[in-house]
Amino acid sequence: MNKLENKIINECLYHEVLDNGLNVYLMPRKNFNKQYAIFACDYGANDTTLLLEDKGEMKLPDGIAHFLEHKLFENEDGDSFAKFASTGASANAYTNYTTTAYLFSSTDNFATSLLNLLDFVQKPYFTDENVEKEKGIIAQEILMYEDDPEYQVYLNLLQGLYNNHPLRKNIAGSIESINKIDKDRLYLCYNSFYRPENMVLFLLGDFDLNKTLKLIVDNQSKKIIGEIKGVKKVFPVENDSINQKLIKKEMDVSEPLFNLGFKEVKIPDNGYELVKQELAVNILIDLLIGKGTKLYQSLYNEGLVDNHFHQYYILEKGYGYALMGGKSKDPDKLYQRIIKDLPDSLNKITIKDYQTIYKKNLGNYIKSFNSFARTASEFINYIFKGINYLDLLDIINDIELDYVIGFYDSLFREEKAVRSIVEH
């Protein structure tokens, strides 16, 4: 095992690549009466077009990654949730645009729960009957999201920002798209992406390091994982322009919801630069309109925003955007004010402001290790970008104010801005 350590934050983990290619990361923590495990696949809702060596390019139904996540919990010998419940563990899973992950937390019977996790994820059981049954369950979930104003204002923003990228689609797909999913397509996706070398197992908590690794090695050595070699992800060409400047939708809300987004077109190929840029622009947007700024206070005092206001920046392989959102009594006036006042806010940034936000980000990073769930989810997020989460401190320390400000002109341009509004 390779020991990976960050002495400044006093954290270390151990890394082993198994013979089947699975990357295993173990972060033992003695004197914590808890364990947390996450088994993640570098496969998400965006991955709907495949290029297969022997079959060429294949377009799969939207929502199939999320559908696959649902179906894996149902095995030939029963419901996997029930197995976790029998050991006292709490299990869950999620699918986002880039990743699918299965996880559990426990305070006892860790080894049994860990084997449950490995076995149910690596033992798909799809039949015509159980796939059809699942369509009704997922359809209800899709309808629930269609009735959720906060999700709709966000999804409409993505549809305004992007012309062709699958990011503009609901992660769960549509009722029409999930009706095209069958067991053959599920097995195709499973065998294409749920390969050990495309997955990461991360464990955190009170467990014996060597015994746990042996348990994993023994489990994996007995399995023959079906796989399809030579699979490539294919994404449609996405030009730099936005798709739609303004999208409004009427829903039953007491006060209008708004999202303002700026489309990122500067996306590094290198993982280090990708993460560094993401961290830097998050600092920048906090300096421009975060709750400690004069611009936010001015908008708040005028009643144009309230405590629901939030801002962040997302940068992934292939896409990125800055988002400002919340509730507003007058979204049109708010938009005009933000566009007009952002340059002034930029010019008022001081070294002291930067140091304050920089320290806040540093503190949030260190504090994240207090939460098992957050440590695990952040680790998975960054490892699929090619960065060990323990190394994030080095990247944060590599960021300077000039570098941060340098992203303003290319990103915060009105022609790259999209508004999404949900109002009554």
Coordinates of C-alpha atoms in Angstrom, one line a residue:
M1 CA 0.0 0.0 0.0
N2 CA 1.1 3.5 -0.7
K3 CA 0.8 5.9 2.1
L4 CA -0.4 9.4 1.1
E5 CA 0.0 12.0 3.8
N6 CA -0.6 15.7 4.4
K7 CA 1.2 16.6 7.6
I8 CA -0.1 20.1 7.7
I9 CA -3.7 19.0 8.1
N10 CA -2.6 15.8 9.9
E11 CA -4.5 13.5 7.5
C12 CA -3.3 10.4 5.7
L13 CA -4.7 7.6 3.6
Y14 CA -3.5 4.4 2.0
H15 CA -3.8 3.6 -1.7
E16 CA -3.7 0.2 -3.4
V17 CA -4.5 -0.7 -7.1
L18 CA -5.8 -4.3 -7.1
D19 CA -5.0 -6.8 -9.8
N20 CA -8.4 -6.1 -11.5
G21 CA -7.6 -2.4 -11.7
L22 CA -9.8 -1.2 -8.8
N23 CA -8.4 1.8 -7.0
V24 CA -8.9 1.3 -3.2
Y25 CA -8.3 4.2 -0.8
L26 CA -8.4 3.6 3.0
M27 CA -8.4 6.4 5.6
P28 CA -8.4 4.7 9.0
R29 CA -9.4 6.8 12.0
K30 CA -9.0 5.2 15.4
N31 CA -11.2 6.2 18.3
F32 CA -14.2 7.1 16.0
N33 CA -17.1 4.8 16.5
K34 CA -18.1 5.0 12.9
Q35 CA -17.2 3.8 9.4
Y36 CA -18.1 5.2 6.0
A37 CA -17.7 3.6 2.6
I38 CA -18.3 4.8 -0.9
F39 CA -18.0 2.8 -4.1
A40 CA -18.1 5.2 -7.1
C41 CA -18.1 4.8 -10.8
D42 CA -16.8 7.4 -13.3
Y43 CA -20.1 7.4 -15.1
G44 CA -23.0 9.8 -14.8
A45 CA -26.0 11.3 -16.5
N46 CA -23.9 13.1 -19.1
D47 CA -22.6 9.8 -20.5
T48 CA -25.4 9.0 -22.9
T49 CA -23.4 8.4 -26.1
L50 CA -20.8 5.6 -26.4
L51 CA -18.3 4.7 -29.0
L52 CA -17.8 0.9 -29.0
E53 CA -14.9 -0.7 -30.9
D54 CA -17.2 -3.3 -32.6
K55 CA -20.5 -1.5 -32.8
G56 CA -19.6 2.1 -33.4
E57 CA -21.4 5.1 -31.9
M58 CA -24.5 4.3 -29.8
K59 CA -27.0 6.9 -28.3
L60 CA -28.6 5.7 -25.1
P61 CA -31.8 7.1 -23.5
D62 CA -31.5 10.1 -21.2
G63 CA -31.6 9.0 -17.5
I64 CA -30.1 5.6 -18.0
A65 CA -27.2 6.1 -15.5
H66 CA -29.8 7.1 -12.8
F67 CA -32.0 4.1 -13.8
L68 CA -29.0 1.8 -13.5
E69 CA -28.3 3.1 -10.0
H70 CA -31.9 2.3 -9.0
K71 CA -31.8 -1.2 -10.4
L72 CA -28.5 -2.3 -8.8
F73 CA -30.2 -2.3 -5.4
E74 CA -32.4 -5.1 -6.6
N75 CA -30.5 -8.4 -6.7
E76 CA -31.7 -11.9 -7.5
D77 CA -31.6 -12.8 -3.8
G78 CA -33.5 -9.7 -2.5
D79 CA -33.4 -6.0 -1.8
S80 CA -29.9 -4.7 -0.9
F81 CA -31.3 -2.1 1.4
A82 CA -32.7 -4.9 3.6
K83 CA -29.3 -6.5 3.9
F84 CA -27.8 -3.2 5.1
A85 CA -30.6 -2.8 7.5
S86 CA -29.9 -6.2 9.0
T87 CA -26.3 -5.2 9.8
G88 CA -27.5 -1.8 11.2
A89 CA -25.9 0.1 8.4
S90 CA -27.5 3.0 6.6
A91 CA -27.1 2.8 2.8
N92 CA -27.8 5.2 0.0
A93 CA -26.7 6.1 -3.6
Y94 CA -26.7 9.1 -5.9
T95 CA -26.2 9.9 -9.6
N96 CA -25.0 13.3 -10.7
Y97 CA -23.9 14.5 -14.2
T98 CA -20.5 12.8 -13.9
T99 CA -20.6 10.2 -11.3
T100 CA -22.7 7.3 -9.8
A101 CA -21.9 6.4 -6.2
Y102 CA -23.1 3.8 -3.7
L103 CA -22.4 4.3 0.0
F104 CA -23.1 3.3 3.6
S105 CA -22.3 4.4 7.1
S106 CA -22.1 2.0 10.0
T107 CA -21.1 1.7 13.7
D108 CA -20.9 -2.1 13.8
N109 CA -20.6 -5.1 11.4
F110 CA -18.4 -3.0 9.1
A111 CA -16.9 -6.0 7.3
T112 CA -20.3 -7.6 6.5
S113 CA -21.7 -4.2 5.2
L114 CA -18.6 -3.7 3.1
L115 CA -19.0 -7.1 1.4
N116 CA -22.7 -6.2 0.9
L117 CA -21.7 -3.0 -0.9
L118 CA -19.1 -4.7 -3.1
D119 CA -21.4 -7.6 -4.0
F120 CA -24.6 -5.8 -4.8
V121 CA -22.8 -3.2 -7.0
Q122 CA -20.9 -5.9 -8.8
K123 CA -23.8 -8.3 -9.3
P124 CA -26.4 -6.8 -11.6
Y125 CA -29.7 -8.5 -12.0
F126 CA -31.9 -7.1 -14.7
T127 CA -35.0 -8.8 -16.1
D128 CA -37.8 -7.5 -18.4
E129 CA -40.2 -7.6 -15.4
N130 CA -38.1 -5.7 -12.9
V131 CA -37.0 -3.1 -15.4
E132 CA -40.7 -2.4 -16.3
K133 CA -41.6 -2.2 -12.7
E134 CA -38.9 0.4 -12.0
K135 CA -40.2 2.7 -14.8
G136 CA -43.2 3.5 -12.7
I137 CA -41.1 4.4 -9.6
I138 CA -38.7 6.6 -11.6
A139 CA -41.6 8.3 -13.5
Q140 CA -43.0 9.4 -10.1
E141 CA -39.5 10.8 -9.3
I142 CA -39.4 12.7 -12.6
L143 CA -42.9 14.2 -11.9
M144 CA -41.8 15.3 -8.5
Y145 CA -38.8 17.2 -10.0
E146 CA -41.1 18.8 -12.6
D147 CA -43.2 20.2 -9.7
D148 CA -40.1 21.5 -7.8
P149 CA -39.7 25.2 -8.6
E150 CA -36.1 25.3 -7.4
Y151 CA -35.1 22.4 -9.6
Q152 CA -37.0 23.9 -12.6
V153 CA -35.3 27.3 -12.3
Y154 CA -31.9 25.5 -12.2
L155 CA -32.6 23.1 -15.1
N156 CA -34.0 25.9 -17.3
L157 CA -30.8 27.8 -16.6
L158 CA -28.7 24.9 -17.9
Q159 CA -30.9 24.7 -21.0
G160 CA -30.3 28.4 -21.6
L161 CA -26.6 28.0 -21.2
Y162 CA -26.1 24.9 -23.4
N163 CA -27.1 24.2 -26.9
N164 CA -26.3 20.4 -27.2
H165 CA -24.5 19.3 -24.1
P166 CA -26.4 16.5 -22.2
L167 CA -26.0 18.7 -19.1
R168 CA -29.2 20.4 -20.2
K169 CA -31.2 17.3 -19.6
N170 CA -32.8 16.1 -16.3
I171 CA -30.5 13.6 -14.6
A172 CA -33.4 11.2 -14.2
G173 CA -34.4 11.6 -17.9
S174 CA -37.9 12.1 -19.1
I175 CA -40.9 9.7 -18.9
E176 CA -40.5 9.3 -22.7
S177 CA -36.8 8.5 -22.4
I178 CA -37.0 6.0 -19.6
N179 CA -39.6 4.1 -21.5
K180 CA -36.9 3.3 -24.0
I181 CA -34.7 1.6 -21.4
D182 CA -34.6 -2.1 -21.3
K183 CA -32.4 -4.8 -19.7
D184 CA -30.1 -5.0 -22.7
R185 CA -29.3 -1.3 -22.7
L186 CA -28.7 -1.5 -18.9
Y187 CA -26.3 -4.4 -19.3
L188 CA -24.5 -2.5 -22.1
C189 CA -24.0 0.5 -19.8
Y190 CA -23.1 -1.6 -16.8
N191 CA -20.5 -3.7 -18.7
S192 CA -19.1 -0.6 -20.4
F193 CA -18.6 1.5 -17.3
Y194 CA -18.8 -0.5 -14.1
R195 CA -15.4 -2.0 -14.7
P196 CA -13.1 -2.1 -11.7
E197 CA -10.5 0.2 -13.4
N198 CA -13.2 2.8 -13.9
M199 CA -14.3 2.7 -10.2
V200 CA -13.0 3.9 -6.8
L201 CA -13.6 2.4 -3.4
F202 CA -13.0 4.9 -0.5
L203 CA -13.3 3.8 3.2
L204 CA -13.0 6.1 6.2
G205 CA -13.3 5.4 9.9
D206 CA -12.4 2.9 12.6
F207 CA -11.3 -0.3 10.9
D208 CA -8.2 -2.5 10.8
L209 CA -6.2 -1.4 7.8
N210 CA -4.6 -4.7 6.8
K211 CA -7.6 -6.9 7.6
T212 CA -9.9 -4.7 5.6
L213 CA -7.6 -4.6 2.6
K214 CA -7.3 -8.4 2.6
L215 CA -11.1 -8.6 2.8
I216 CA -11.4 -6.5 -0.3
V217 CA -8.6 -8.3 -2.2
D218 CA -10.2 -11.7 -1.4
N219 CA -13.6 -10.5 -2.5
Q220 CA -12.4 -9.0 -5.8
S221 CA -10.1 -11.9 -6.7
K222 CA -13.1 -14.3 -6.8
K223 CA -15.1 -12.2 -9.2
I224 CA -15.2 -12.4 -12.9
I225 CA -16.4 -9.0 -14.1
G226 CA -17.9 -8.8 -17.5
E227 CA -16.6 -6.0 -19.5
I228 CA -16.6 -4.3 -22.8
K229 CA -13.2 -3.0 -23.9
G230 CA -12.5 0.0 -26.0
V231 CA -15.4 2.1 -24.8
K232 CA -15.2 5.8 -25.3
K233 CA -17.5 8.5 -24.1
V234 CA -18.8 10.8 -26.9
F235 CA -20.1 14.3 -26.4
P236 CA -21.8 16.6 -28.9
V237 CA -19.9 19.6 -30.1
E238 CA -20.9 22.6 -27.9
N239 CA -20.0 26.0 -29.2
D240 CA -19.1 28.9 -27.0
S241 CA -22.4 30.8 -27.4
I242 CA -25.4 30.4 -25.1
N243 CA -28.6 28.8 -26.2
Q244 CA -31.2 31.2 -24.8
K245 CA -30.9 34.5 -23.0
L246 CA -34.0 34.4 -20.8
I247 CA -36.3 31.5 -19.8
K248 CA -39.4 32.2 -17.7
K249 CA -41.7 29.6 -16.3
E250 CA -45.0 30.0 -14.3
M251 CA -45.3 27.9 -11.2
D252 CA -47.0 28.2 -7.8
V253 CA -44.4 30.2 -5.9
S254 CA -44.9 32.9 -3.3
E255 CA -42.0 35.0 -4.6
P256 CA -40.1 34.7 -7.9
L257 CA -37.1 32.5 -8.0
F258 CA -34.1 33.4 -10.2
N259 CA -30.9 31.9 -11.5
L260 CA -28.3 34.0 -13.3
G261 CA -25.6 32.0 -15.0
F262 CA -22.4 32.7 -17.0
K263 CA -21.2 30.1 -19.4
E264 CA -17.5 29.1 -19.0
V265 CA -15.6 28.4 -22.2
K266 CA -12.1 28.3 -20.8
I267 CA -11.8 24.7 -19.6
P268 CA -8.3 23.2 -18.9
D269 CA -7.5 19.6 -19.9
N270 CA -5.1 19.2 -16.9
G271 CA -6.7 18.1 -13.6
Y272 CA -4.5 20.4 -11.5
E273 CA -5.3 23.5 -13.6
L274 CA -9.0 22.5 -13.7
V275 CA -9.3 22.3 -9.9
K276 CA -7.1 25.4 -9.4
Q277 CA -9.4 27.4 -11.7
E278 CA -12.5 26.1 -10.0
L279 CA -11.2 27.1 -6.6
A280 CA -10.0 30.5 -7.9
V281 CA -13.3 31.5 -9.6
N282 CA -15.2 30.4 -6.5
I283 CA -13.1 32.9 -4.6
L284 CA -13.7 35.5 -7.2
I285 CA -17.5 35.2 -7.2
D286 CA -17.5 35.4 -3.4
L287 CA -15.4 38.6 -3.6
L288 CA -17.8 40.1 -6.2
I289 CA -21.2 39.3 -4.7
G290 CA -20.8 37.1 -1.6
K291 CA -22.7 38.0 1.5
G292 CA -19.8 40.0 2.9
T293 CA -19.6 42.4 -0.1
K294 CA -21.1 45.8 -0.4
L295 CA -22.9 44.8 -3.6
Y296 CA -24.8 42.1 -1.7
Q297 CA -25.6 44.4 1.2
S298 CA -26.9 47.0 -1.2
L299 CA -29.1 44.5 -3.0
Y300 CA -30.3 43.1 0.3
N301 CA -31.1 46.6 1.7
E302 CA -33.2 47.3 -1.4
G303 CA -35.1 44.1 -1.0
L304 CA -33.8 42.6 -4.3
V305 CA -32.3 39.6 -2.6
D306 CA -32.7 37.9 0.8
N307 CA -30.9 35.3 2.8
H308 CA -31.6 32.6 0.2
F309 CA -29.1 34.2 -2.2
H310 CA -26.2 32.0 -3.1
Q311 CA -23.4 31.9 -5.6
Y312 CA -21.0 29.3 -6.8
Y313 CA -18.9 28.1 -9.7
I314 CA -18.8 24.6 -11.2
L315 CA -16.0 23.4 -13.5
E316 CA -15.9 19.8 -14.7
K317 CA -14.3 18.1 -17.7
G318 CA -16.1 19.6 -20.7
Y319 CA -18.3 22.2 -19.0
G320 CA -18.5 25.0 -16.4
Y321 CA -20.6 27.9 -15.3
A322 CA -21.0 30.5 -12.6
L323 CA -24.3 30.7 -10.9
M324 CA -26.1 33.3 -8.7
G325 CA -29.5 32.5 -7.5
G326 CA -32.2 32.9 -4.9
K327 CA -35.5 34.7 -4.4
S328 CA -36.3 38.3 -5.6
K329 CA -39.3 40.5 -5.7
D330 CA -38.0 42.0 -9.0
P331 CA -35.7 39.6 -10.9
D332 CA -35.5 41.9 -13.9
K333 CA -34.3 44.9 -11.8
L334 CA -31.9 42.5 -9.9
Y335 CA -30.3 41.4 -13.2
Q336 CA -29.8 44.9 -14.4
R337 CA -28.2 45.9 -11.1
I338 CA -25.8 42.8 -11.0
I339 CA -24.7 43.4 -14.6
K340 CA -24.2 47.1 -14.0
D341 CA -22.5 46.8 -10.6
L342 CA -20.2 43.8 -11.0
P343 CA -17.4 45.8 -12.6
D344 CA -17.5 48.3 -9.7
S345 CA -17.5 45.4 -7.2
L346 CA -14.4 44.0 -9.0
N347 CA -12.6 47.4 -8.8
K348 CA -13.2 47.6 -5.0
I349 CA -11.6 44.2 -4.2
T350 CA -8.7 44.7 -1.8
I351 CA -5.9 42.5 -0.6
K352 CA -7.7 42.4 2.8
D353 CA -10.9 41.2 1.2
Y354 CA -9.0 38.5 -0.7
Q355 CA -7.2 37.3 2.4
T356 CA -10.5 37.1 4.3
I357 CA -12.2 34.9 1.5
Y358 CA -9.0 32.9 1.0
K359 CA -8.9 32.1 4.8
K360 CA -12.6 31.2 4.7
N361 CA -12.0 28.7 1.9
L362 CA -9.0 27.3 3.7
G363 CA -11.0 26.9 6.8
N364 CA -13.9 25.2 5.0
Y365 CA -11.4 22.8 3.5
I366 CA -9.9 21.8 6.8
K367 CA -13.4 21.7 8.5
S368 CA -14.6 19.3 5.8
F369 CA -12.5 16.5 7.3
N370 CA -14.8 16.7 10.4
S371 CA -17.6 15.1 8.4
F372 CA -17.1 11.5 7.2
A373 CA -19.8 12.0 4.5
R374 CA -18.3 15.3 3.2
T375 CA -14.7 13.9 3.2
A376 CA -15.9 10.9 1.2
S377 CA -18.0 12.8 -1.4
E378 CA -15.3 15.5 -1.9
F379 CA -12.6 12.7 -2.3
I380 CA -14.7 11.0 -5.0
N381 CA -15.4 14.3 -6.7
Y382 CA -11.7 15.3 -6.9
I383 CA -10.2 11.9 -7.6
F384 CA -12.2 11.6 -10.8
K385 CA -10.7 15.0 -11.8
G386 CA -7.3 13.5 -11.2
I387 CA -6.6 15.1 -7.8
N388 CA -6.1 13.6 -4.4
Y389 CA -8.3 15.6 -2.0
L390 CA -5.4 15.7 0.5
D391 CA -3.4 17.6 -2.1
L392 CA -6.1 20.3 -2.4
L393 CA -4.2 22.4 0.2
D394 CA -1.2 22.7 -2.2
I395 CA -3.5 24.0 -4.9
I396 CA -5.2 26.5 -2.6
N397 CA -1.7 27.7 -1.6
D398 CA -0.9 28.2 -5.3
I399 CA -3.7 30.7 -5.8
E400 CA -3.0 34.4 -5.8
L401 CA -5.2 37.4 -6.2
D402 CA -4.0 38.4 -9.7
Y403 CA -4.7 34.8 -10.8
V404 CA -8.2 35.1 -9.4
I405 CA -9.1 38.4 -10.9
G406 CA -7.7 37.3 -14.3
F407 CA -10.8 35.2 -14.9
Y408 CA -13.3 38.1 -14.6
D409 CA -13.1 39.5 -18.2
S410 CA -13.6 36.1 -19.9
L411 CA -16.4 34.8 -17.7
F412 CA -18.6 37.7 -16.5
R413 CA -19.6 39.0 -19.9
E414 CA -23.2 39.9 -20.6
E415 CA -23.3 37.9 -23.8
K416 CA -22.4 34.8 -21.8
A417 CA -25.2 35.5 -19.2
V418 CA -28.5 33.6 -19.0
R419 CA -31.4 34.3 -16.8
S420 CA -33.9 31.7 -15.6
I421 CA -37.0 32.9 -13.7
V422 CA -39.8 31.0 -12.1
E423 CA -42.7 33.2 -11.1
H424 CA -46.4 33.0 -10.3

